[in-house]
Every structure is written in C-alpha cells, then in structure tokens.
PDB file of C-alpha atoms in Angstrom:
ATOM      1  CA  MET A   1     -20.340  -8.237   5.772  1.00  0.00           C
ATOM      2  CA  LYS A   2     -20.211  -4.538   7.259  1.00  0.00           C
ATOM      3  CA  ASN A   3     -18.990  -1.952   5.750  1.00  0.00           C
ATOM      4  CA  ILE A   4     -15.171  -1.127   6.010  1.00  0.00           C
ATOM      5  CA  ALA A   5     -13.517   1.888   5.354  1.00  0.00           C
ATOM      6  CA  ILE A   6     -10.250   1.867   3.579  1.00  0.00           C
ATOM      7  CA  SER A   7      -7.891   4.684   2.887  1.00  0.00           C
ATOM      8  CA  GLU A   8      -6.493   5.066  -0.200  1.00  0.00           C
ATOM      9  CA  ALA A   9      -2.845   3.962   0.835  1.00  0.00           C
ATOM     10  CA  GLU A  10      -4.575   0.451   2.889  1.00  0.00           C
ATOM     11  CA  SER A  11      -6.283   0.094  -0.660  1.00  0.00           C
ATOM     12  CA  LEU A  12      -3.041  -0.541  -2.297  1.00  0.00           C
ATOM     13  CA  VAL A  13      -1.773  -3.410   0.500  1.00  0.00           C
ATOM     14  CA  MET A  14      -5.495  -4.809   0.066  1.00  0.00           C
ATOM     15  CA  GLU A  15      -4.840  -4.564  -3.980  1.00  0.00           C
ATOM     16  CA  THR A  16      -1.775  -6.504  -3.188  1.00  0.00           C
ATOM     17  CA  LEU A  17      -3.462  -9.252  -1.092  1.00  0.00           C
ATOM     18  CA  TRP A  18      -6.242  -9.577  -3.548  1.00  0.00           C
ATOM     19  CA  LYS A  19      -3.497 -10.288  -6.445  1.00  0.00           C
ATOM     20  CA  GLN A  20      -1.888 -13.172  -4.096  1.00  0.00           C
ATOM     21  CA  HIS A  21      -2.418 -13.965  -0.855  1.00  0.00           C
ATOM     22  CA  PRO A  22      -1.084 -15.166   1.669  1.00  0.00           C
ATOM     23  CA  GLN A  23       1.337 -13.233   1.900  1.00  0.00           C
ATOM     24  CA  SER A  24       3.889 -11.933   4.832  1.00  0.00           C
ATOM     25  CA  ALA A  25       4.667  -7.964   5.279  1.00  0.00           C
ATOM     26  CA  GLU A  26       7.639  -8.496   4.089  1.00  0.00           C
ATOM     27  CA  GLU A  27       6.214  -9.635   0.552  1.00  0.00           C
ATOM     28  CA  VAL A  28       3.946  -7.224   0.722  1.00  0.00           C
ATOM     29  CA  SER A  29       5.943  -4.891   1.172  1.00  0.00           C
ATOM     30  CA  ALA A  30       8.330  -6.445  -1.972  1.00  0.00           C
ATOM     31  CA  ALA A  31       5.065  -6.042  -3.860  1.00  0.00           C
ATOM     32  CA  LEU A  32       4.388  -2.723  -2.932  1.00  0.00           C
ATOM     33  CA  ALA A  33       8.283  -1.127  -3.389  1.00  0.00           C
ATOM     34  CA  GLN A  34       7.677  -0.878  -7.457  1.00  0.00           C
ATOM     35  CA  GLN A  35       4.910   1.374  -7.064  1.00  0.00           C
ATOM     36  CA  GLN A  36       5.464   3.483  -3.538  1.00  0.00           C
ATOM     37  CA  ASP A  37       8.493   4.478  -1.778  1.00  0.00           C
ATOM     38  CA  TRP A  38       7.623   3.010   1.531  1.00  0.00           C
ATOM     39  CA  GLN A  39       9.735   1.559   4.238  1.00  0.00           C
ATOM     40  CA  GLU A  40       8.249  -1.938   5.365  1.00  0.00           C
ATOM     41  CA  ALA A  41       7.480  -0.796   9.067  1.00  0.00           C
ATOM     42  CA  THR A  42       4.447   1.525   7.188  1.00  0.00           C
ATOM     43  CA  VAL A  43       3.067  -1.660   5.678  1.00  0.00           C
ATOM     44  CA  LYS A  44       3.458  -3.388   8.787  1.00  0.00           C
ATOM     45  CA  THR A  45       1.493  -0.647  10.362  1.00  0.00           C
ATOM     46  CA  LEU A  46      -1.261  -0.399   7.162  1.00  0.00           C
ATOM     47  CA  LEU A  47      -1.619  -4.307   7.596  1.00  0.00           C
ATOM     48  CA  ASN A  48      -2.059  -3.684  11.260  1.00  0.00           C
ATOM     49  CA  ARG A  49      -4.719  -0.958  10.599  1.00  0.00           C
ATOM     50  CA  LEU A  50      -6.531  -3.675   8.190  1.00  0.00           C
ATOM     51  CA  PHE A  51      -6.491  -6.266  10.444  1.00  0.00           C
ATOM     52  CA  LYS A  52      -7.591  -4.311  13.106  1.00  0.00           C
ATOM     53  CA  LYS A  53     -10.684  -2.981  11.267  1.00  0.00           C
ATOM     54  CA  GLY A  54     -11.221  -7.182  10.418  1.00  0.00           C
ATOM     55  CA  ALA A  55     -10.527  -6.470   6.541  1.00  0.00           C
ATOM     56  CA  ILE A  56      -8.089  -8.967   6.527  1.00  0.00           C
ATOM     57  CA  ALA A  57      -6.868 -11.976   8.792  1.00  0.00           C
ATOM     58  CA  ALA A  58      -3.245 -12.828  10.121  1.00  0.00           C
ATOM     59  CA  GLU A  59      -2.275 -16.326  10.743  1.00  0.00           C
ATOM     60  CA  LYS A  60       1.129 -17.027  12.421  1.00  0.00           C
ATOM     61  CA  ASP A  61       3.397 -19.198  10.611  1.00  0.00           C
ATOM     62  CA  GLY A  62       6.685 -19.537  12.808  1.00  0.00           C
ATOM     63  CA  ARG A  63       8.038 -16.158  13.479  1.00  0.00           C
ATOM     64  CA  ARG A  64       6.183 -14.147  11.083  1.00  0.00           C
ATOM     65  CA  PHE A  65       2.366 -13.802   9.738  1.00  0.00           C
ATOM     66  CA  LEU A  66       0.772 -14.360   6.788  1.00  0.00           C
ATOM     67  CA  TYR A  67      -1.847 -12.170   5.265  1.00  0.00           C
ATOM     68  CA  SER A  68      -5.171 -12.640   3.614  1.00  0.00           C
ATOM     69  CA  PRO A  69      -8.065 -10.591   2.279  1.00  0.00           C
ATOM     70  CA  VAL A  70     -11.201 -11.016   4.458  1.00  0.00           C
ATOM     71  CA  LEU A  71     -12.935  -8.163   2.610  1.00  0.00           C
ATOM     72  CA  GLN A  72     -13.570  -9.501  -1.258  1.00  0.00           C
ATOM     73  CA  ARG A  73     -12.741  -6.997  -4.027  1.00  0.00           C
ATOM     74  CA  GLU A  74     -16.488  -6.738  -5.114  1.00  0.00           C
ATOM     75  CA  GLN A  75     -17.178  -6.254  -2.039  1.00  0.00           C
ATOM     76  CA  TRP A  76     -15.237  -3.293  -1.337  1.00  0.00           C
ATOM     77  CA  LEU A  77     -16.286  -1.838  -4.368  1.00  0.00           C
ATOM     78  CA  MET A  78     -19.417  -2.074  -4.418  1.00  0.00           C
ATOM     79  CA  SER A  79     -19.311  -0.047  -1.358  1.00  0.00           C
ATOM     80  CA  GLU A  80     -16.831   2.718  -2.487  1.00  0.00           C
ATOM     81  CA  SER A  81     -18.728   2.919  -6.123  1.00  0.00           C
ATOM     82  CA  LYS A  82     -21.931   3.557  -4.438  1.00  0.00           C
ATOM     83  CA  GLY A  83     -20.533   6.193  -1.464  1.00  0.00           C
ATOM     84  CA  PHE A  84     -19.150   8.333  -5.023  1.00  0.00           C
ATOM     85  CA  LEU A  85     -22.515   8.140  -6.423  1.00  0.00           C
ATOM     86  CA  ASP A  86     -24.118   9.258  -3.469  1.00  0.00           C
ATOM     87  CA  ARG A  87     -21.543  11.963  -2.402  1.00  0.00           C
ATOM     88  CA  MET A  88     -21.268  13.407  -6.100  1.00  0.00           C
ATOM     89  CA  PHE A  89     -24.427  12.560  -8.381  1.00  0.00           C
ATOM     90  CA  ASN A  90     -27.337  11.834  -5.888  1.00  0.00           C
ATOM     91  CA  GLY A  91     -26.806   7.870  -6.060  1.00  0.00           C
ATOM     92  CA  ARG A  92     -27.492   7.980  -9.902  1.00  0.00           C
ATOM     93  CA  ILE A  93     -26.059   6.669 -12.450  1.00  0.00           C
ATOM     94  CA  ALA A  94     -26.672   8.891 -15.762  1.00  0.00           C
ATOM     95  CA  PRO A  95     -25.282  12.042 -14.486  1.00  0.00           C
ATOM     96  CA  LEU A  96     -22.169  10.558 -13.883  1.00  0.00           C
ATOM     97  CA  VAL A  97     -22.090   9.370 -17.585  1.00  0.00           C
ATOM     98  CA  ALA A  98     -23.634  12.711 -18.926  1.00  0.00           C
ATOM     99  CA  HIS A  99     -20.575  14.791 -16.856  1.00  0.00           C
ATOM    100  CA  PHE A 100     -17.876  12.029 -18.230  1.00  0.00           C
ATOM    101  CA  SER A 101     -19.514  12.835 -21.772  1.00  0.00           C
ATOM    102  CA  GLU A 102     -19.740  16.742 -21.311  1.00  0.00           C
ATOM    103  CA  GLN A 103     -15.916  16.451 -20.143  1.00  0.00           C
ATOM    104  CA  LYS A 104     -15.082  14.273 -23.527  1.00  0.00           C
ATOM    105  CA  LYS A 105     -13.628  11.423 -21.041  1.00  0.00           C
ATOM    106  CA  LEU A 106     -15.476   8.600 -22.881  1.00  0.00           C
ATOM    107  CA  SER A 107     -13.968   6.873 -25.830  1.00  0.00           C
ATOM    108  CA  LYS A 108     -15.976   5.455 -28.815  1.00  0.00           C
ATOM    109  CA  GLN A 109     -15.149   1.593 -26.986  1.00  0.00           C
ATOM    110  CA  ASP A 110     -16.760   3.335 -23.447  1.00  0.00           C
ATOM    111  CA  ILE A 111     -19.610   4.590 -25.762  1.00  0.00           C
ATOM    112  CA  ALA A 112     -20.086   0.922 -27.506  1.00  0.00           C
ATOM    113  CA  GLU A 113     -19.976  -1.088 -23.855  1.00  0.00           C
ATOM    114  CA  LEU A 114     -22.145   1.672 -22.333  1.00  0.00           C
ATOM    115  CA  LYS A 115     -24.816   0.803 -25.762  1.00  0.00           C
ATOM    116  CA  ARG A 116     -23.778  -2.870 -24.962  1.00  0.00           C
ATOM    117  CA  LEU A 117     -25.005  -2.903 -21.216  1.00  0.00           C
ATOM    118  CA  ILE A 118     -28.110  -0.619 -21.511  1.00  0.00           C
ATOM    119  CA  LYS A 119     -29.059  -3.051 -24.763  1.00  0.00           C
ATOM    120  CA  GLU A 120     -28.475  -6.113 -22.036  1.00  0.00           C
ATOM    121  CA  LEU A 121     -30.551  -4.137 -19.123  1.00  0.00           C
ATOM    122  CA  GLY A 122     -33.517  -3.575 -21.560  1.00  0.00           C
ATOM    123  CA  ASP A 123     -33.254  -6.754 -22.948  1.00  0.00           C
ATOM    124  CA  ASP A 124     -34.140  -8.393 -19.033  1.00  0.00           C
ATOM    125  CA  GLN A 125     -37.196  -6.147 -18.656  1.00  0.00           C
TER     126      GLN A 125
END
C-alpha cells in the first residue's frame, strides 16, 4: 500500500475507526466529542478527506454511510515513525534513544524494556 499522509486531526478520526468499525459520521462524532469540540460537519469533512486519500472506505447504509479503515494502524505507525526518524535523527534509532536519555525522559521501566529488546535482537543474530 502506498504511503498515505494524514493530518493530526485526521489521525484522531482514524484512531476512532481503528478502535471500532464500521461507524457512521454521527458515531465518529460522538466518540470524538469527549476529546474534541468539533461540530459534526468538521468530522464529516475529515471523513471525506480520508475517503479521498484512500485511508477509509465508505459503505452506503440507507441514508447514511458507514466508514471503515483501509489504512491499517501498523502501516501508519511505521510510516510516521520512519518519517520522524529520517527528519530528526538521520534515520537512526540510537541517537533518538540517546536524546531521550540525555533529557532524562527514560523511566527505569523504559530502560529495562530497551535492554530486553536489545538482548532479543542480539539473540536473533
């Protein structure tokens, strides 16, 4: 699947659809109402943009449409992560981890998890 660029606002709509689908515009709007002060028209605009980009599919259900994700969350995360790493750290993970370590943003749990991941990577070699 080609890389689909989605905005921060569109990603909130996608998160709602990834959690549960299919959903109508009204259902998506209700789900987002707890975190965003958006009118239903705003949600419909975002759904339309996502549909035109091929990130979601729409199925007619009487007088309304039901929306489901086409773009999988894992695909989007991979694309976003790679783009961030490329822009900020020349595509390398070690400088990213070093940055967070220097800023004291890594908890003991984060460090333990990183050590476990590194050990697993070493075991695969």
